[in-house]
mmCIF file of N, CA, C and O in Angstrom:
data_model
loop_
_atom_site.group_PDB
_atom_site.id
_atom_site.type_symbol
_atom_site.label_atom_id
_atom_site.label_comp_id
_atom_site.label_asym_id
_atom_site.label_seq_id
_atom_site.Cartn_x
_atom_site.Cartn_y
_atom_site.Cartn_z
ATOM 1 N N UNK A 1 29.266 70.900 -1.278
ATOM 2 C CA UNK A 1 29.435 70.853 0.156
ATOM 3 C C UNK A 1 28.648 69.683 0.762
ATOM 4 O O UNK A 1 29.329 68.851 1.362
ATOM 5 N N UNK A 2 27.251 69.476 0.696
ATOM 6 C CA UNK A 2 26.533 68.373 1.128
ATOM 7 C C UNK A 2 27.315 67.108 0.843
ATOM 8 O O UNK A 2 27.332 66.182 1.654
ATOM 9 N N UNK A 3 28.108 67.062 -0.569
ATOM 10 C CA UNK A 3 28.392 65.499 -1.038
ATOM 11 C C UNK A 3 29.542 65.443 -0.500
ATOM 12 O O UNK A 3 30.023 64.342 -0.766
ATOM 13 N N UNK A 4 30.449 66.243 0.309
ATOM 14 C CA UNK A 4 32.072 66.085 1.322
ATOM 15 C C UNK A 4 31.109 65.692 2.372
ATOM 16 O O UNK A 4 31.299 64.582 2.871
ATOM 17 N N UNK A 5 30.104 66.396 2.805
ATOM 18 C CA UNK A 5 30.014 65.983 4.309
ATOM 19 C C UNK A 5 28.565 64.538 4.056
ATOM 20 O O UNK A 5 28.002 64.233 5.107
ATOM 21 N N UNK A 6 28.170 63.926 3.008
ATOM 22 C CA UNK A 6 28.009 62.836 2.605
ATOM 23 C C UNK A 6 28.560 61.710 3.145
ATOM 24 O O UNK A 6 28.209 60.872 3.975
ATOM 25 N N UNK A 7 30.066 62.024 2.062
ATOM 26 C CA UNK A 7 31.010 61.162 1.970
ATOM 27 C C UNK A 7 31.803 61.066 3.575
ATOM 28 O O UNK A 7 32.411 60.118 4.071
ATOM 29 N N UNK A 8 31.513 62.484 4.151
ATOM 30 C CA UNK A 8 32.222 62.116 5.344
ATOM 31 C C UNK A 8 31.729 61.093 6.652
ATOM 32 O O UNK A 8 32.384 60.767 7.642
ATOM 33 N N UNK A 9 30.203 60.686 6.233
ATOM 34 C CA UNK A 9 29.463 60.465 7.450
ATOM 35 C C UNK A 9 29.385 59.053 6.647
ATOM 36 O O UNK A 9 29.537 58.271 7.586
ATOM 37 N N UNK A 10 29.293 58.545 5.914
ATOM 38 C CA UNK A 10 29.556 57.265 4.802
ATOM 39 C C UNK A 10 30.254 56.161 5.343
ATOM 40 O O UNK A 10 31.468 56.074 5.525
ATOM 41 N N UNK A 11 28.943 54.913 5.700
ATOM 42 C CA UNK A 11 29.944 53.676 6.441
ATOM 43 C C UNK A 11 30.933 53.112 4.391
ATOM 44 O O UNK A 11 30.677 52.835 3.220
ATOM 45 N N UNK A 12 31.862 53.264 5.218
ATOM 46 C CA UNK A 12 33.293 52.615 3.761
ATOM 47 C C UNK A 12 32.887 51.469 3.834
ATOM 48 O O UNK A 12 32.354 51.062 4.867
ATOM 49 N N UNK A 13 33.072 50.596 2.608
ATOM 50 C CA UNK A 13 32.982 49.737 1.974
ATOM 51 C C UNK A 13 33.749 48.467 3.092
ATOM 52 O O UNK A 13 34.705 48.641 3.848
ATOM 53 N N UNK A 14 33.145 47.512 2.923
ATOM 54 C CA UNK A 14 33.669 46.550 4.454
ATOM 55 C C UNK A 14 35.245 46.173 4.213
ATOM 56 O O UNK A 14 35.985 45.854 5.143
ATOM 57 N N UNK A 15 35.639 46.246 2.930
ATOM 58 C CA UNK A 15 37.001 45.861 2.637
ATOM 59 C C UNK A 15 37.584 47.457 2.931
ATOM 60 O O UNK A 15 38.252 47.402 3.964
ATOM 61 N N UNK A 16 37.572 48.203 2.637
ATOM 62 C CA UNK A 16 38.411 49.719 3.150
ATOM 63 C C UNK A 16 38.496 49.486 4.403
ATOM 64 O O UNK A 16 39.629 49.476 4.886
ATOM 65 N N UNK A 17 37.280 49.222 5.320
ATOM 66 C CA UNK A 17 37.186 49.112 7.092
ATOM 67 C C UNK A 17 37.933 48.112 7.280
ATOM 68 O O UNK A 17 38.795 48.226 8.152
ATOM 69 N N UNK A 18 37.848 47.066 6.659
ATOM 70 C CA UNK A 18 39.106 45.968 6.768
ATOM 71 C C UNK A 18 40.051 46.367 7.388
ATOM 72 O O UNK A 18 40.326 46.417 8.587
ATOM 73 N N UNK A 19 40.787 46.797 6.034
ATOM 74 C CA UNK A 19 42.094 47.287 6.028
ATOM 75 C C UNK A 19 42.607 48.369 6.862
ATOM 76 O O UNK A 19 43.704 48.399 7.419
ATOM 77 N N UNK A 20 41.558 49.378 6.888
ATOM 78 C CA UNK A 20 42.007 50.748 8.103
ATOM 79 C C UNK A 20 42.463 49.686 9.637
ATOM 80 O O UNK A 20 43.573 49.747 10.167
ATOM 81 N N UNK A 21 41.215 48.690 10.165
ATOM 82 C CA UNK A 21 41.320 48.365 10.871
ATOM 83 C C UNK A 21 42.488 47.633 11.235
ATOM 84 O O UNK A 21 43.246 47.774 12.194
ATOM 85 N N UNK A 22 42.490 46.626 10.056
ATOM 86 C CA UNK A 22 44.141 45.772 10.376
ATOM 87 C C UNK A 22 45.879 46.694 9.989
ATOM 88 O O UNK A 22 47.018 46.229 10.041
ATOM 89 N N UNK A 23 45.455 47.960 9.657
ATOM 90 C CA UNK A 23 46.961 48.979 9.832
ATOM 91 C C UNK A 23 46.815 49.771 11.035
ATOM 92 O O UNK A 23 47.935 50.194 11.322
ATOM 93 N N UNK A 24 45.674 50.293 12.136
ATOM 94 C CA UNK A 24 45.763 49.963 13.272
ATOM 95 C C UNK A 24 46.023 48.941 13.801
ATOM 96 O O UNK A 24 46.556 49.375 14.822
ATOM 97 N N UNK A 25 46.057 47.748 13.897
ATOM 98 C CA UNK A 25 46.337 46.655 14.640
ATOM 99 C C UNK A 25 44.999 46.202 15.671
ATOM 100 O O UNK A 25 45.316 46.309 16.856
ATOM 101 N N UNK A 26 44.085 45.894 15.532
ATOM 102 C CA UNK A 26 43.013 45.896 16.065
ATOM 103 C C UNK A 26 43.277 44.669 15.666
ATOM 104 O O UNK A 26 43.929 44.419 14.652
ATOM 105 N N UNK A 27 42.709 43.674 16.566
ATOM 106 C CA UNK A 27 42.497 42.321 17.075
ATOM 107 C C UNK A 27 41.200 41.643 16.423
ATOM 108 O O UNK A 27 41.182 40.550 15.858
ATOM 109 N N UNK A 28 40.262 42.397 16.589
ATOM 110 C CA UNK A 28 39.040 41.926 16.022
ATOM 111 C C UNK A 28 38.376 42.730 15.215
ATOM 112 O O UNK A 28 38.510 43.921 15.496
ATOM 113 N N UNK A 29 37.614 42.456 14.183
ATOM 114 C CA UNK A 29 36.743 43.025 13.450
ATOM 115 C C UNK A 29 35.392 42.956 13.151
ATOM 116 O O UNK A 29 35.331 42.055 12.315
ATOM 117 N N UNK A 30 34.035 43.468 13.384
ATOM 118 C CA UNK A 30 32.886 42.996 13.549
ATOM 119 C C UNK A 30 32.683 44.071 12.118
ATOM 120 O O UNK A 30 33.422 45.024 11.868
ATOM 121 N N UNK A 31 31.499 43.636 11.296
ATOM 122 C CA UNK A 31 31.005 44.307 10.933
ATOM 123 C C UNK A 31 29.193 43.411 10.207
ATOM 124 O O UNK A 31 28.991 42.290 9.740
ATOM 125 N N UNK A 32 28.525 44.260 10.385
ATOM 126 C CA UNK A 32 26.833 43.922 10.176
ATOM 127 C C UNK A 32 26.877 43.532 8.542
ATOM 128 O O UNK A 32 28.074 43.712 8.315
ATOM 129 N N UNK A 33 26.488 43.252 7.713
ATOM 130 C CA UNK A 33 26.418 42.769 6.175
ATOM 131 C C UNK A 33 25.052 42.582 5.311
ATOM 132 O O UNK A 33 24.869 41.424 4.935
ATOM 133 N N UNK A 34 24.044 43.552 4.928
ATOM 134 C CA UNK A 34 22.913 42.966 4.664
ATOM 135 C C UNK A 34 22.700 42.929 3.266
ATOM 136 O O UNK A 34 23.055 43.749 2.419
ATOM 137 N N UNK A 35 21.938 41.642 3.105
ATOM 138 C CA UNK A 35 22.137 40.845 1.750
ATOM 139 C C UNK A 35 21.118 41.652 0.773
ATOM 140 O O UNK A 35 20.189 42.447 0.912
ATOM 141 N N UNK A 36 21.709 41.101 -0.141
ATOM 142 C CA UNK A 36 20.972 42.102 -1.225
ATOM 143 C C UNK A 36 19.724 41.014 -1.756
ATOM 144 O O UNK A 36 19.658 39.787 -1.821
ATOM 145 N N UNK A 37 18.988 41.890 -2.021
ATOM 146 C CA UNK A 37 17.737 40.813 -2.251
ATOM 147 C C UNK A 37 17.976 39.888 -3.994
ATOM 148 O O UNK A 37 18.422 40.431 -5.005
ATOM 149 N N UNK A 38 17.541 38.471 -3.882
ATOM 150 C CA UNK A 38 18.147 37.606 -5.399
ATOM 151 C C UNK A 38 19.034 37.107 -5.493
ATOM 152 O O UNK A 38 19.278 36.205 -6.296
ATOM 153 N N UNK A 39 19.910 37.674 -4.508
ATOM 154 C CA UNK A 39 21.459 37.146 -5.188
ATOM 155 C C UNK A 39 22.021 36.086 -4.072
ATOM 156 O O UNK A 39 23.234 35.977 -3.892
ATOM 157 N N UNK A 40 21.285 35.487 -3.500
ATOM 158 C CA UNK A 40 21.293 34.166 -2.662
ATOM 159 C C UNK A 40 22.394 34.359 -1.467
ATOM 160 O O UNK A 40 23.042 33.381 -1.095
ATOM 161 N N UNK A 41 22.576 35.564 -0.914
ATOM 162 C CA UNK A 41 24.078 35.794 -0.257
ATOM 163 C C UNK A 41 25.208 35.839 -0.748
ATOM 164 O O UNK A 41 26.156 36.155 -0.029
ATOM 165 N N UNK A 42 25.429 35.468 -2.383
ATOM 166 C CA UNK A 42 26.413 35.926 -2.741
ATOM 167 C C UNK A 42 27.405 37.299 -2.626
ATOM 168 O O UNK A 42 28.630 37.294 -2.750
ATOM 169 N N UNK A 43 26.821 38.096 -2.443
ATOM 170 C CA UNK A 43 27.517 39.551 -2.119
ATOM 171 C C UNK A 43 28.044 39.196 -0.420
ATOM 172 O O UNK A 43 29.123 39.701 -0.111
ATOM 173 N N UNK A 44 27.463 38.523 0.447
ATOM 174 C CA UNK A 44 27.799 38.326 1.643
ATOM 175 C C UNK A 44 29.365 37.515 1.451
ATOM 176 O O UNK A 44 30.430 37.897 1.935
ATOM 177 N N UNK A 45 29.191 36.605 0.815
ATOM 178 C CA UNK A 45 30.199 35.450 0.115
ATOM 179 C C UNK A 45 31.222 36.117 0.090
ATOM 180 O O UNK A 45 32.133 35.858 0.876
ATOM 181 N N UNK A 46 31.344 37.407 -1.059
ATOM 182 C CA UNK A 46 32.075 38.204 -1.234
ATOM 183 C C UNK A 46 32.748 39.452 -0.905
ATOM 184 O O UNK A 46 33.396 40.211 -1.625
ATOM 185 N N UNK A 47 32.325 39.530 0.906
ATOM 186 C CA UNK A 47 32.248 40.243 2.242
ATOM 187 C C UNK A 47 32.977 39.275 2.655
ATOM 188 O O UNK A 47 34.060 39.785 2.943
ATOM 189 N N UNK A 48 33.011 38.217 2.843
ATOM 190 C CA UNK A 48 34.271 37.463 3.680
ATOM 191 C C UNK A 48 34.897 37.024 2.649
ATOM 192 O O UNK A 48 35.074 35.832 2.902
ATOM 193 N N UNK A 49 35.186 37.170 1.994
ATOM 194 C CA UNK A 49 36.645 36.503 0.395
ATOM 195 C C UNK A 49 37.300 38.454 0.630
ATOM 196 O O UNK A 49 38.423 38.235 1.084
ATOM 197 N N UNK A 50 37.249 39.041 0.601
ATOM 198 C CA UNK A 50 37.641 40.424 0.499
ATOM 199 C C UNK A 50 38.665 40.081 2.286
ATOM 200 O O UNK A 50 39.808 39.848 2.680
ATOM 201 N N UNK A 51 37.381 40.255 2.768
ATOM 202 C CA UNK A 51 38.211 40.282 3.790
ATOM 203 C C UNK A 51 39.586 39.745 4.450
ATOM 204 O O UNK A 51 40.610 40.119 5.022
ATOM 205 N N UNK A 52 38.822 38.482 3.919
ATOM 206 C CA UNK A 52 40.027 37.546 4.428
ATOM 207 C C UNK A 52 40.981 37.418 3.572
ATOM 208 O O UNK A 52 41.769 36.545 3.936
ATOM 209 N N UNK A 53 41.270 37.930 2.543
ATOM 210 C CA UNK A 53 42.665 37.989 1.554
ATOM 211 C C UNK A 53 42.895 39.379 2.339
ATOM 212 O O UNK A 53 43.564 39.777 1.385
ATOM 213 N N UNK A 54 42.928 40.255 3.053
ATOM 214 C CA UNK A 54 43.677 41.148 3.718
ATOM 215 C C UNK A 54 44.540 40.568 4.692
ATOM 216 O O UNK A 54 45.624 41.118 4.887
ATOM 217 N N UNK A 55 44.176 39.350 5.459
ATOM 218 C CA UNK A 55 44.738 38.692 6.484
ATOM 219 C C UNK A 55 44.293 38.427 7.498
ATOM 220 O O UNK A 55 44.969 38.092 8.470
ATOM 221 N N UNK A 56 42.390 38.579 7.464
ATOM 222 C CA UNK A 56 41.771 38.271 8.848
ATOM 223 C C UNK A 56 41.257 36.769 8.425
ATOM 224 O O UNK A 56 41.112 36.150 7.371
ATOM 225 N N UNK A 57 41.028 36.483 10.059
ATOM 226 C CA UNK A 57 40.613 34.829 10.074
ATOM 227 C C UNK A 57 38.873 34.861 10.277
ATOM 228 O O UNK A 57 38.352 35.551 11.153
ATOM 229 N N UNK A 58 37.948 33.857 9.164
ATOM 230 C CA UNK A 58 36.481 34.155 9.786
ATOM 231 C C UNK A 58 36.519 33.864 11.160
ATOM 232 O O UNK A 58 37.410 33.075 11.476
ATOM 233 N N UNK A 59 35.725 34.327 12.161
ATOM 234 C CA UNK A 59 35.902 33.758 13.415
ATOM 235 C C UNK A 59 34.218 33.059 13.594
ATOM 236 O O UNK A 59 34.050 31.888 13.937
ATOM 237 N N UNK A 60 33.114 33.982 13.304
ATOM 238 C CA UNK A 60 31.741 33.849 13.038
ATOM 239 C C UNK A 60 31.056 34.360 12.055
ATOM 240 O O UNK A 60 31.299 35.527 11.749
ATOM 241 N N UNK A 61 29.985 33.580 11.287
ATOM 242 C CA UNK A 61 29.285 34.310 10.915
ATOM 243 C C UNK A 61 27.704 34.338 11.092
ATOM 244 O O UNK A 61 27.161 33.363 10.571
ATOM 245 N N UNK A 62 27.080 34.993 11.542
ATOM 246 C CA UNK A 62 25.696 34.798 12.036
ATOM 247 C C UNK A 62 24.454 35.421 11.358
ATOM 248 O O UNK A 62 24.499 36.651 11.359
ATOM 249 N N UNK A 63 23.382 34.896 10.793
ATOM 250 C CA UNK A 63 22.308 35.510 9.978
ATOM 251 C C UNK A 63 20.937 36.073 10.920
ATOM 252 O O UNK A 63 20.402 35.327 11.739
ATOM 253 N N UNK A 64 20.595 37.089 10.744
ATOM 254 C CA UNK A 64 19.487 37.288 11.249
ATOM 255 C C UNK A 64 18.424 38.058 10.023
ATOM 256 O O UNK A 64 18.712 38.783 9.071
ATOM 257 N N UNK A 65 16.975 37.495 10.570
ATOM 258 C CA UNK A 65 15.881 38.538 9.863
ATOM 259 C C UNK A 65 15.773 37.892 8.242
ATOM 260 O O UNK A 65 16.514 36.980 7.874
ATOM 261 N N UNK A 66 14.754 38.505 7.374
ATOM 262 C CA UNK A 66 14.283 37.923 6.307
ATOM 263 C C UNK A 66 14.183 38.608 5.512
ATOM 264 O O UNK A 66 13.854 39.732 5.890
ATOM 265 N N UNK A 67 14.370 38.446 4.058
ATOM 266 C CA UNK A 67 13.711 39.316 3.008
ATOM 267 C C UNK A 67 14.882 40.485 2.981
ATOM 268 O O UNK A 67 16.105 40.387 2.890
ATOM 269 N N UNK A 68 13.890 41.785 3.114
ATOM 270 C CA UNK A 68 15.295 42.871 2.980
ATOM 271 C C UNK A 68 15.621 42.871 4.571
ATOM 272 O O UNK A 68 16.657 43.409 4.961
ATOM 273 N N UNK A 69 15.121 42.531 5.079
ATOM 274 C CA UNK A 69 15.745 42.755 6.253
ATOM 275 C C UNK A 69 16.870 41.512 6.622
ATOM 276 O O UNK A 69 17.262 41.297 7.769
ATOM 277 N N UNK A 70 17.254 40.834 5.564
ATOM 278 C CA UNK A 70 18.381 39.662 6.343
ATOM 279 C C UNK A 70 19.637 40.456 6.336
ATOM 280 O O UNK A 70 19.895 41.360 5.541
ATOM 281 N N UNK A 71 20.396 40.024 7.312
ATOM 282 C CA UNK A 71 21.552 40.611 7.248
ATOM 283 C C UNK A 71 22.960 39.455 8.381
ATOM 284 O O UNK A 71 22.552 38.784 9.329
ATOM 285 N N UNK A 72 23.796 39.469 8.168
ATOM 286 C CA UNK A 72 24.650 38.229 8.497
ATOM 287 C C UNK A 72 25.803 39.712 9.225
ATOM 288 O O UNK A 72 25.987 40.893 8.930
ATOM 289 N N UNK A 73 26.352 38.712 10.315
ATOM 290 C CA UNK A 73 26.813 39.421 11.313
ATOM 291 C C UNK A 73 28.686 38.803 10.916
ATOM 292 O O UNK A 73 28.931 37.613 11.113
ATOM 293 N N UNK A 74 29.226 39.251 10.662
ATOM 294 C CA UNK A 74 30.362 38.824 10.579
ATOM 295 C C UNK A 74 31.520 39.377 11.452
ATOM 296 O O UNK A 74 31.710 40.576 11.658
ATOM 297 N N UNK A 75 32.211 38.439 11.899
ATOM 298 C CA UNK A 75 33.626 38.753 13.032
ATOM 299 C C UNK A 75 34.516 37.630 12.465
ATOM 300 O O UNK A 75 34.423 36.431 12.199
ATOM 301 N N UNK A 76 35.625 38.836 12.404
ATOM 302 C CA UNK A 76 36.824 38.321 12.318
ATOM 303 C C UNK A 76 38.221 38.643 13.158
ATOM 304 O O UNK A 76 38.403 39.690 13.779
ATOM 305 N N UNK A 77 39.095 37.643 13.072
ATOM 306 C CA UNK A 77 39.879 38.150 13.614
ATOM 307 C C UNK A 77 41.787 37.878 13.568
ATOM 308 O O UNK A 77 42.191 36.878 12.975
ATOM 309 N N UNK A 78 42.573 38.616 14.077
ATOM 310 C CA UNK A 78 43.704 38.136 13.778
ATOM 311 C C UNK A 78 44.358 37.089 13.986
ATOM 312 O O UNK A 78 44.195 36.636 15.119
ATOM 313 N N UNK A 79 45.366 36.253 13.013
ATOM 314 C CA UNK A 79 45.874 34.783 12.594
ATOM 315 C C UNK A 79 46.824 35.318 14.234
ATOM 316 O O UNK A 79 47.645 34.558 14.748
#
């Protein structure tokens, strides 16, 4: 029971939110991205390559904070 209502309260993976978002038809897409520590933003890298093979356009991407706390602000939006 705890791990349904887990899974229910669970931000999805930024490519699932992608996609929910662009089969609603939503115009824009924001979502927060924070980097994993070592891996130079590569996982961020691979937060907008996901995305944008669904069919969104980068529109921004913005970094804030350091260490574990960096995290890159990404918006996208429809072609």
């Amino acid at each position: 029971m705890l791990r349904k209502l887990l899974k229910k309260i669970a931000i999805p993976p930024i490519h699932e939110a992608a996609g929910e978002a662009w089969k609603r038809g939503d115009t824009v897409f924001i979502r927060k991205v924070f980097a994993a520590p070592g891996k130079h933003d590569a996982d961020i890298a691979q937060a907008v390559q996901a995305v944008t093979a669904i069919g969104w356009h980068s529109a921004s991407v913005t970094f804030e904070g350091e260490g574990l706390q960096r995290a890159a602000n990404l918006v996208f939006t429809r072609p």
